Short mmCIF file of C-alpha atoms in Angstrom, two decimals:
data_model
loop_
_atom_site.label_atom_id
_atom_site.label_comp_id
_atom_site.label_asym_id
_atom_site.label_seq_id
_atom_site.Cartn_x
_atom_site.Cartn_y
_atom_site.Cartn_z
CA UNK J 1 8.08 12.89 23.09
CA UNK J 2 5.40 14.63 25.15
CA UNK J 3 2.55 17.04 24.54
CA UNK J 4 3.83 20.28 25.96
CA UNK J 5 1.65 23.06 24.52
CA UNK J 6 -1.81 21.55 25.00
CA UNK J 7 -3.55 18.90 27.01
CA UNK J 8 -4.15 15.66 25.11
CA UNK J 9 -7.29 15.81 22.96
CA UNK J 10 -10.30 14.02 24.35
CA UNK J 11 -11.26 12.60 20.95
CA UNK J 12 -8.99 12.57 17.89
CA UNK J 13 -9.76 11.64 14.31
CA UNK J 14 -6.51 10.14 13.04
CA UNK J 15 -5.83 9.87 9.32
CA UNK J 16 -4.57 6.30 9.37
CA UNK J 17 -2.88 4.75 6.36
CA UNK J 18 -1.65 1.65 8.15
CA UNK J 19 1.91 2.89 7.78
CA UNK J 20 4.52 3.37 10.45
CA UNK J 21 4.01 7.13 10.79
CA UNK J 22 0.24 7.30 11.20
CA UNK J 23 0.16 4.18 13.34
CA UNK J 24 2.71 5.73 15.68
CA UNK J 25 0.61 8.89 15.87
CA UNK J 26 -2.40 6.77 16.86
CA UNK J 27 -0.50 4.83 19.51
CA UNK J 28 1.10 8.02 20.84
CA UNK J 29 -2.30 9.68 21.23
CA UNK J 30 -3.82 6.58 22.80
CA UNK J 31 -0.92 6.47 25.24
CA UNK J 32 -1.72 10.07 26.16
CA UNK J 33 -5.34 9.13 26.88
CA UNK J 34 -7.13 10.32 23.76
CA UNK J 35 -10.11 8.41 22.39
CA UNK J 36 -9.53 7.62 18.72
CA UNK J 37 -11.38 7.31 15.46
CA UNK J 38 -9.12 5.99 12.69
CA UNK J 39 -10.04 7.28 9.26
CA UNK J 40 -8.52 5.58 6.20
CA UNK J 41 -8.87 6.32 2.50
CA UNK J 42 -9.14 4.09 -0.53
CA UNK J 43 -8.15 6.55 -3.25
CA UNK J 44 -7.27 3.96 -5.84
CA UNK J 45 -3.73 3.49 -4.54
CA UNK J 46 -1.89 0.44 -5.83
CA UNK J 47 -0.81 -0.36 -2.28
CA UNK J 48 -4.33 -0.45 -0.87
CA UNK J 49 -3.33 -3.45 1.25
CA UNK J 50 -2.18 -0.77 3.71
CA UNK J 51 -5.84 -0.42 4.68
CA UNK J 52 -5.75 -3.90 6.23
CA UNK J 53 -2.93 -2.74 8.47
CA UNK J 54 -4.92 0.32 9.52
CA UNK J 55 -7.73 -2.05 10.51
CA UNK J 56 -5.27 -4.06 12.60
CA UNK J 57 -4.16 -0.92 14.41
CA UNK J 58 -7.77 0.04 15.11
CA UNK J 59 -8.45 -3.41 16.52
CA UNK J 60 -5.43 -3.32 18.81
CA UNK J 61 -6.38 0.15 20.05
CA UNK J 62 -10.11 -0.62 20.36
CA UNK J 63 -10.76 2.34 18.07
CA UNK J 64 -13.52 2.93 15.57
CA UNK J 65 -12.24 2.52 12.02
CA UNK J 66 -13.82 3.97 8.91
CA UNK J 67 -12.61 3.57 5.33
CA UNK J 68 -13.66 6.34 2.97
CA UNK J 69 -14.15 5.07 -0.58
CA UNK J 70 -12.51 7.53 -2.97
CA UNK J 71 -11.41 4.78 -5.33
CA UNK J 72 -12.81 6.53 -8.38
CA UNK J 73 -10.74 9.57 -7.52
CA UNK J 74 -7.61 7.78 -8.68
CA UNK J 75 -8.69 8.20 -12.30
CA UNK J 76 -8.76 11.98 -11.86
CA UNK J 77 -5.39 12.01 -10.13
CA UNK J 78 -3.58 10.18 -12.91
CA UNK J 79 0.13 10.64 -13.45
CA UNK J 80 1.19 9.50 -9.99
CA UNK J 81 2.97 6.20 -9.46
CA UNK J 82 0.56 5.53 -6.60
CA UNK J 83 -2.64 5.80 -8.62
CA UNK J 84 -1.65 5.27 -12.26
CA UNK J 85 -0.72 1.71 -13.35
CA UNK J 86 1.16 3.19 -16.32
CA UNK J 87 3.65 4.95 -14.02
CA UNK J 88 6.27 2.75 -12.38
CA UNK J 89 7.05 3.09 -8.68
CA UNK J 90 10.64 4.38 -8.55
CA UNK J 91 13.43 2.87 -6.50
CA UNK J 92 15.87 4.88 -4.45
CA UNK J 93 15.99 7.50 -1.75
CA UNK J 94 13.30 10.09 -1.08
CA UNK J 95 15.65 12.92 -2.00
CA UNK J 96 15.89 11.61 -5.58
CA UNK J 97 14.13 13.58 -8.30
CA UNK J 98 12.35 10.37 -9.34
CA UNK J 99 10.31 10.44 -6.11
CA UNK J 100 8.29 13.31 -7.57
CA UNK J 101 6.34 10.67 -9.47
CA UNK J 102 4.82 9.48 -6.14
CA UNK J 103 3.08 12.80 -5.50
CA UNK J 104 -0.72 12.53 -5.59
CA UNK J 105 -2.06 16.05 -6.29
CA UNK J 106 -3.76 17.67 -3.30
CA UNK J 107 -4.10 14.30 -1.54
CA UNK J 108 -3.57 15.57 1.98
CA UNK J 109 -5.93 18.50 1.57
CA UNK J 110 -8.64 16.10 0.38
CA UNK J 111 -8.08 13.72 3.29
CA UNK J 112 -7.83 16.47 5.88
CA UNK J 113 -11.02 18.14 4.64
CA UNK J 114 -12.95 14.91 5.12
CA UNK J 115 -11.29 14.25 8.48
CA UNK J 116 -12.18 17.73 9.73
CA UNK J 117 -15.77 17.23 8.60
CA UNK J 118 -15.90 13.93 10.45
CA UNK J 119 -14.41 15.54 13.54
CA UNK J 120 -16.95 18.37 13.52
CA UNK J 121 -19.82 15.93 13.08
CA UNK J 122 -18.56 13.74 15.93
CA UNK J 123 -17.68 16.63 18.24
CA UNK J 124 -14.02 15.58 18.23
CA UNK J 125 -11.51 18.19 19.33
CA UNK J 126 -8.59 17.16 17.11
CA UNK J 127 -7.50 15.75 13.77
CA UNK J 128 -4.06 14.14 13.57
CA UNK J 129 -1.80 13.32 10.64
CA UNK J 130 1.55 11.54 10.40
CA UNK J 131 3.63 13.82 8.15
CA UNK J 132 7.30 14.09 9.11
CA UNK J 133 10.40 16.06 8.14
CA UNK J 134 11.54 13.46 5.63
CA UNK J 135 8.45 14.18 3.54
CA UNK J 136 9.27 17.87 3.07
CA UNK J 137 11.60 17.45 0.09
CA UNK J 138 9.01 15.72 -2.10
CA UNK J 139 5.55 16.54 -0.76
CA UNK J 140 4.49 20.22 -0.42
CA UNK J 141 1.35 19.18 1.49
CA UNK J 142 3.47 17.62 4.25
CA UNK J 143 5.14 20.88 5.26
CA UNK J 144 4.43 23.01 8.32
CA UNK J 145 3.28 25.95 6.20
CA UNK J 146 0.52 23.85 4.70
CA UNK J 147 -0.72 22.58 8.07
CA UNK J 148 -0.71 26.03 9.64
CA UNK J 149 -2.86 27.39 6.83
CA UNK J 150 -5.13 24.35 6.73
CA UNK J 151 -5.74 24.58 10.46
CA UNK J 152 -6.92 28.17 10.01
CA UNK J 153 -9.15 27.13 7.08
CA UNK J 154 -10.72 24.37 9.19
CA UNK J 155 -11.53 26.75 12.03
CA UNK J 156 -12.88 29.54 9.80
CA UNK J 157 -14.80 27.17 7.54
CA UNK J 158 -16.54 25.55 10.52
CA UNK J 159 -16.91 28.56 12.79
CA UNK J 160 -19.70 28.06 15.29
CA UNK J 161 -19.67 24.29 14.79
CA UNK J 162 -16.12 23.14 15.36
CA UNK J 163 -14.93 22.32 18.88
CA UNK J 164 -13.75 25.50 20.58
CA UNK J 165 -10.34 24.01 21.40
CA UNK J 166 -9.90 22.21 18.08
CA UNK J 167 -6.35 21.19 17.18
CA UNK J 168 -4.87 20.06 13.88
CA UNK J 169 -2.00 17.85 15.00
CA UNK J 170 1.05 16.85 13.02
CA UNK J 171 3.26 15.86 15.96
CA UNK J 172 6.14 14.58 13.82
CA UNK J 173 6.22 17.43 11.31
CA UNK J 174 9.73 18.40 12.42
CA UNK J 175 10.88 14.90 13.33
CA UNK J 176 12.81 12.38 11.26
CA UNK J 177 11.63 8.87 10.42
CA UNK J 178 14.24 7.56 12.86
CA UNK J 179 12.69 9.74 15.58
CA UNK J 180 9.32 8.18 14.79
CA UNK J 181 10.76 4.67 15.13
CA UNK J 182 12.08 5.60 18.58
CA UNK J 183 8.71 6.97 19.69
CA UNK J 184 6.97 3.91 18.22
CA UNK J 185 9.15 1.66 20.35
CA UNK J 186 8.27 3.67 23.45
CA UNK J 187 4.50 3.45 22.93
CA UNK J 188 4.44 -0.20 21.85
CA UNK J 189 3.76 -0.04 18.12
CA UNK J 190 3.91 -3.57 16.63
CA UNK J 191 6.30 -2.76 13.79
CA UNK J 192 5.49 -5.89 11.80
CA UNK J 193 1.84 -4.79 11.67
CA UNK J 194 2.58 -1.62 9.73
CA UNK J 195 2.88 -1.27 5.96
CA UNK J 196 5.08 1.21 4.08
CA UNK J 197 5.81 -0.21 0.62
CA UNK J 198 4.30 1.64 -2.32
CA UNK J 199 4.32 -1.47 -4.51
CA UNK J 200 1.81 -3.36 -2.36
CA UNK J 201 3.21 -6.82 -3.02
CA UNK J 202 3.18 -9.81 -0.72
CA UNK J 203 6.23 -8.43 1.11
CA UNK J 204 7.80 -5.00 1.39
CA UNK J 205 9.88 -4.73 -1.78
CA UNK J 206 12.91 -3.30 0.04
CA UNK J 207 13.91 -0.94 -2.78
CA UNK J 208 11.21 1.71 -3.34
CA UNK J 209 11.47 5.11 -1.66
CA UNK J 210 9.30 4.26 1.31
CA UNK J 211 11.06 0.95 1.90
CA UNK J 212 14.46 2.62 1.64
CA UNK J 213 13.39 5.26 4.15
CA UNK J 214 11.93 2.64 6.50
CA UNK J 215 15.10 0.53 6.44
CA UNK J 216 17.32 3.56 7.09
CA UNK J 217 15.11 4.74 9.94
CA UNK J 218 15.46 1.50 11.89
CA UNK J 219 19.22 1.52 11.36
CA UNK J 220 19.58 5.14 12.53
CA UNK J 221 17.28 4.57 15.50
CA UNK J 222 19.25 1.43 16.40
CA UNK J 223 16.01 -0.52 16.70
CA UNK J 224 15.55 -4.05 15.38
CA UNK J 225 13.50 -4.15 12.20
CA UNK J 226 11.15 -7.17 12.03
CA UNK J 227 9.95 -6.30 8.52
CA UNK J 228 10.25 -8.96 5.83
CA UNK J 229 11.66 -7.53 2.60
CA UNK J 230 11.65 -9.15 -0.83
CA UNK J 231 15.13 -7.70 -1.34
CA UNK J 232 17.09 -8.07 1.90
CA UNK J 233 18.50 -4.76 3.15
CA UNK J 234 22.22 -4.41 3.75
CA UNK J 235 23.47 -3.03 7.02
CA UNK J 236 20.05 -3.08 8.69
CA UNK J 237 19.70 -3.81 12.38
CA UNK J 238 18.41 -7.37 12.58
#
């Protein structure tokens, strides 16, 4: 996967969860020569251990890493399995209706707004995010329409201050999770140092939506999966 429409950004603020998608975005940009700032968010998510994995990625890439404390926000965004202890994390595939319980209202708009502000303040010429095609079914703020509009909002809302060539990048917006695994392998992402599981236990649970998607992606990409799962996957490439 190559940047074909624009030259690589000189400095990119990457929204980094510590997951496979955002970590691959960071490594892909670093491979293209972009300087990185990794921006993570503690929004009261039950799987906040992902932030440790974002820190690992920043260390490996010699990138600045900032964690924005929005932990109190979780109380306002109740009703999601990610922020509300009373709501169970569902098992199964992302296409299942039950996955709607993992939606955190307006989460990406909140994160992107802060990331754009950080980019403007730092003079960075891009903000990058790891949404992919598999997210489209469940998450409306992971769709191309949302990013197109948000990019316009960022430019208009910061006119005269934002970098003239500013880009809002979602390089995998039309790619599958398996495609991301393939790119990750090409740019040297240490798969074992990424975290996907929404339950946030000692190991990936192996049954929640994100674990199910992760397992399937490695199988479809025909790439060995080094992840340790509490429930061993069947048919995974080992």
